[in-house]
Amino acid sequence: MCQFSSHAPRRFSAVLLLAVAGLTNAYLDQGVCPDFQNIAAFEIPPYLGRWFEAHRYPAGFEEGNTCVTADYGAIDDTTISVTNTANLPDGTLDTIVGTGTATGVPGQLVVQFPGEPVGFYNVLATDYTTYSSVYSCSQIGEFRDQYAWVLSRTEEMSADSLTAALDAFESNGIDTAVLQPTPQGAGCVYAPVPPKI
């Protein structure tokens, strides 16, 4: 007679989680992607320029990175350049350049970097001048593959701007406790702002 352990489903889920984690750089946990809403009337021109990463979900490709910036420039009416720069743990400055293209869904861009799969960039909320709340979630079986960023126009974010940014996540059922602060300011080496195209 066979006896099945009550822990078998849990063990299977843990093994599956490890297997799926090997396929992604994002924050992976068990659950269903929330039914989130992007900003209703997103405008690209005022969103362009430099943003500083203030907080982020843990992600393999950003592990140990500090002083992270994102520079957005206009290519045409629906496509922008995306220049992400970070100070790596060994002190070097690392830059990757890609593109973001409006999808037709309000507040959504599809972002592409060389040699990487495309990703969705959803602006939940922004006032264009102080903060932006950005999120992405893909369902992989019983797991969700998530990215989240709080962006700031300045190296140090005001308490009011941070509250507004976090409210955008919380009102969409997105866990803000997972967000980790990104070191900025003193000790950072920033790349020059890319020239306008």
Short mmCIF file of C-alpha atoms in Angstrom, two decimals:
data_model
loop_
_atom_site.label_atom_id
_atom_site.label_comp_id
_atom_site.label_asym_id
_atom_site.label_seq_id
_atom_site.Cartn_x
_atom_site.Cartn_y
_atom_site.Cartn_z
CA MET A 1 0.00 0.00 0.00
CA CYS A 2 1.38 3.41 -1.00
CA GLN A 3 1.40 6.28 1.43
CA PHE A 4 1.52 9.84 0.10
CA SER A 5 3.06 12.58 2.17
CA SER A 6 0.88 15.61 2.78
CA HIS A 7 4.01 17.67 2.03
CA ALA A 8 4.37 16.33 -1.51
CA PRO A 9 2.45 19.15 -3.25
CA ARG A 10 4.45 21.72 -1.29
CA ARG A 11 7.74 20.04 -2.23
CA PHE A 12 6.67 19.88 -5.87
CA SER A 13 5.81 23.59 -5.83
CA ALA A 14 9.20 24.40 -4.32
CA VAL A 15 11.01 22.37 -6.99
CA LEU A 16 8.91 23.99 -9.72
CA LEU A 17 9.64 27.43 -8.27
CA LEU A 18 13.38 26.77 -8.44
CA ALA A 19 13.08 25.54 -12.01
CA VAL A 20 11.07 28.56 -13.12
CA ALA A 21 13.40 30.92 -11.24
CA GLY A 22 16.20 29.74 -13.48
CA LEU A 23 14.29 31.14 -16.46
CA THR A 24 13.70 34.62 -15.10
CA ASN A 25 15.52 37.56 -13.56
CA ALA A 26 12.41 39.01 -11.96
CA TYR A 27 10.83 38.71 -8.52
CA LEU A 28 9.02 35.38 -8.60
CA ASP A 29 6.42 34.20 -6.13
CA GLN A 30 3.35 32.03 -6.01
CA GLY A 31 0.14 33.81 -6.88
CA VAL A 32 -1.88 35.45 -9.63
CA CYS A 33 -0.95 38.70 -11.35
CA PRO A 34 -3.18 41.49 -10.05
CA ASP A 35 -5.77 43.12 -12.28
CA PHE A 36 -3.94 46.44 -12.35
CA GLN A 37 -4.84 49.68 -14.12
CA ASN A 38 -2.34 51.94 -15.88
CA ILE A 39 -2.54 55.71 -15.94
CA ALA A 40 -5.50 56.61 -18.15
CA ALA A 41 -3.98 59.39 -20.24
CA PHE A 42 -0.24 58.80 -20.58
CA GLU A 43 1.79 61.37 -22.52
CA ILE A 44 5.26 60.52 -23.80
CA PRO A 45 6.81 64.02 -24.28
CA PRO A 46 6.65 65.15 -20.62
CA TYR A 47 7.86 61.70 -19.51
CA LEU A 48 11.15 62.00 -21.41
CA GLY A 49 14.44 62.84 -19.74
CA ARG A 50 16.26 61.41 -16.75
CA TRP A 51 14.69 59.38 -13.96
CA PHE A 52 16.47 58.03 -10.89
CA GLU A 53 15.52 54.59 -9.59
CA ALA A 54 14.35 55.13 -6.00
CA HIS A 55 13.01 51.65 -5.18
CA ARG A 56 12.74 48.33 -6.99
CA TYR A 57 11.59 44.75 -6.65
CA PRO A 58 14.54 42.35 -6.34
CA ALA A 59 15.72 41.33 -9.81
CA GLY A 60 18.69 39.19 -10.76
CA PHE A 61 20.00 41.56 -13.40
CA GLU A 62 20.03 44.46 -10.91
CA GLU A 63 21.50 42.62 -7.93
CA GLY A 64 24.06 44.84 -6.20
CA ASN A 65 23.53 47.73 -8.62
CA THR A 66 23.42 51.25 -7.21
CA CYS A 67 22.96 54.76 -8.61
CA VAL A 68 20.58 53.46 -11.28
CA THR A 69 19.22 55.93 -13.83
CA ALA A 70 16.90 55.66 -16.83
CA ASP A 71 17.10 58.21 -19.63
CA TYR A 72 14.26 58.37 -22.13
CA GLY A 73 14.54 60.20 -25.45
CA ALA A 74 12.19 60.68 -28.39
CA ILE A 75 12.72 58.65 -31.56
CA ASP A 76 9.29 59.27 -33.09
CA ASP A 77 5.72 59.77 -31.90
CA THR A 78 5.39 56.26 -30.48
CA THR A 79 8.98 55.08 -29.88
CA ILE A 80 11.56 56.22 -27.33
CA SER A 81 15.18 55.42 -26.65
CA VAL A 82 15.85 53.78 -23.28
CA THR A 83 19.30 54.22 -21.72
CA ASN A 84 19.72 52.46 -18.37
CA THR A 85 22.89 53.09 -16.37
CA ALA A 86 24.08 51.67 -13.04
CA ASN A 87 27.13 51.51 -10.80
CA LEU A 88 28.06 47.82 -10.60
CA PRO A 89 29.29 46.23 -7.35
CA ASP A 90 32.89 46.38 -8.64
CA GLY A 91 32.60 50.15 -9.10
CA THR A 92 32.32 50.22 -12.88
CA LEU A 93 29.63 52.14 -14.74
CA ASP A 94 27.41 49.93 -16.87
CA THR A 95 25.03 51.13 -19.59
CA ILE A 96 22.51 49.32 -21.76
CA VAL A 97 20.54 50.98 -24.56
CA GLY A 98 17.23 49.83 -25.97
CA THR A 99 13.88 51.10 -27.19
CA GLY A 100 10.38 51.45 -25.84
CA THR A 101 7.34 51.45 -28.13
CA ALA A 102 3.78 52.40 -27.23
CA THR A 103 1.45 49.41 -27.55
CA GLY A 104 -1.88 51.20 -27.85
CA VAL A 105 -2.74 50.30 -24.25
CA PRO A 106 -2.72 53.52 -22.20
CA GLY A 107 0.46 53.85 -20.15
CA GLN A 108 2.11 50.77 -21.66
CA LEU A 109 5.35 50.42 -23.60
CA VAL A 110 7.00 47.29 -24.89
CA VAL A 111 10.72 47.53 -24.12
CA GLN A 112 13.46 45.77 -26.07
CA PHE A 113 17.18 45.52 -25.30
CA PRO A 114 19.70 43.78 -27.59
CA GLY A 115 19.75 40.03 -27.04
CA GLU A 116 16.98 40.16 -24.44
CA PRO A 117 13.31 39.16 -24.66
CA VAL A 118 10.81 42.00 -24.87
CA GLY A 119 9.19 43.21 -21.68
CA PHE A 120 6.15 45.29 -20.82
CA TYR A 121 6.58 48.62 -19.02
CA ASN A 122 3.33 49.72 -17.39
CA VAL A 123 3.08 53.20 -15.91
CA LEU A 124 0.54 52.90 -13.10
CA ALA A 125 0.83 56.56 -12.14
CA THR A 126 3.08 59.57 -12.68
CA ASP A 127 2.98 63.32 -12.26
CA TYR A 128 5.87 63.61 -14.79
CA THR A 129 7.82 65.99 -12.55
CA THR A 130 8.52 64.06 -9.34
CA TYR A 131 7.54 60.36 -9.46
CA SER A 132 6.55 57.40 -11.60
CA SER A 133 5.25 53.96 -10.54
CA VAL A 134 6.16 51.24 -13.05
CA TYR A 135 5.07 47.60 -12.99
CA SER A 136 5.10 44.41 -15.01
CA CYS A 137 3.71 40.96 -14.25
CA SER A 138 3.68 37.76 -16.29
CA GLN A 139 1.89 34.60 -15.24
CA ILE A 140 3.96 31.40 -15.38
CA GLY A 141 1.67 28.60 -14.28
CA GLU A 142 0.92 29.14 -10.60
CA PHE A 143 3.72 31.70 -10.27
CA ARG A 144 3.91 35.37 -11.15
CA ASP A 145 7.03 36.99 -12.59
CA GLN A 146 7.08 40.61 -11.39
CA TYR A 147 9.07 43.79 -11.87
CA ALA A 148 8.32 47.02 -10.04
CA TRP A 149 10.11 50.35 -9.88
CA VAL A 150 9.58 53.66 -8.16
CA LEU A 151 11.26 56.36 -10.22
CA SER A 152 12.13 59.88 -9.12
CA ARG A 153 13.16 62.99 -11.03
CA THR A 154 15.69 63.77 -8.30
CA GLU A 155 18.39 61.75 -6.54
CA GLU A 156 16.48 62.03 -3.27
CA MET A 157 12.73 61.59 -3.32
CA SER A 158 10.44 63.66 -1.16
CA ALA A 159 8.18 61.89 1.32
CA ASP A 160 5.06 63.17 -0.47
CA SER A 161 6.24 61.89 -3.85
CA LEU A 162 7.14 58.49 -2.41
CA THR A 163 3.73 58.22 -0.75
CA ALA A 164 2.00 59.01 -4.05
CA ALA A 165 4.13 56.43 -5.86
CA LEU A 166 3.44 53.71 -3.29
CA ASP A 167 -0.28 54.49 -3.28
CA ALA A 168 -0.39 53.65 -6.99
CA PHE A 169 0.90 50.14 -6.28
CA GLU A 170 -1.25 49.55 -3.22
CA SER A 171 -4.45 50.67 -4.94
CA ASN A 172 -3.74 48.01 -7.59
CA GLY A 173 -3.17 45.24 -5.05
CA ILE A 174 0.61 45.18 -5.57
CA ASP A 175 2.78 44.44 -2.54
CA THR A 176 4.99 47.42 -1.66
CA ALA A 177 6.74 45.59 1.19
CA VAL A 178 8.90 43.84 -1.41
CA LEU A 179 10.28 47.13 -2.77
CA GLN A 180 13.90 47.78 -1.85
CA PRO A 181 15.56 51.23 -1.83
CA THR A 182 18.18 51.90 -4.50
CA PRO A 183 21.19 53.85 -3.17
CA GLN A 184 21.54 57.25 -4.87
CA GLY A 185 23.36 60.52 -4.27
CA ALA A 186 26.65 60.64 -2.38
CA GLY A 187 29.25 58.31 -3.84
CA CYS A 188 27.38 57.80 -7.10
CA VAL A 189 28.98 58.22 -10.50
CA TYR A 190 26.36 59.25 -13.05
CA ALA A 191 26.75 59.09 -16.81
CA PRO A 192 26.07 62.30 -18.74
CA VAL A 193 22.48 62.69 -19.91
CA PRO A 194 22.37 61.33 -23.49
CA PRO A 195 22.03 63.99 -26.21
CA LYS A 196 18.59 64.45 -27.74
CA ILE A 197 18.13 62.52 -30.96
#
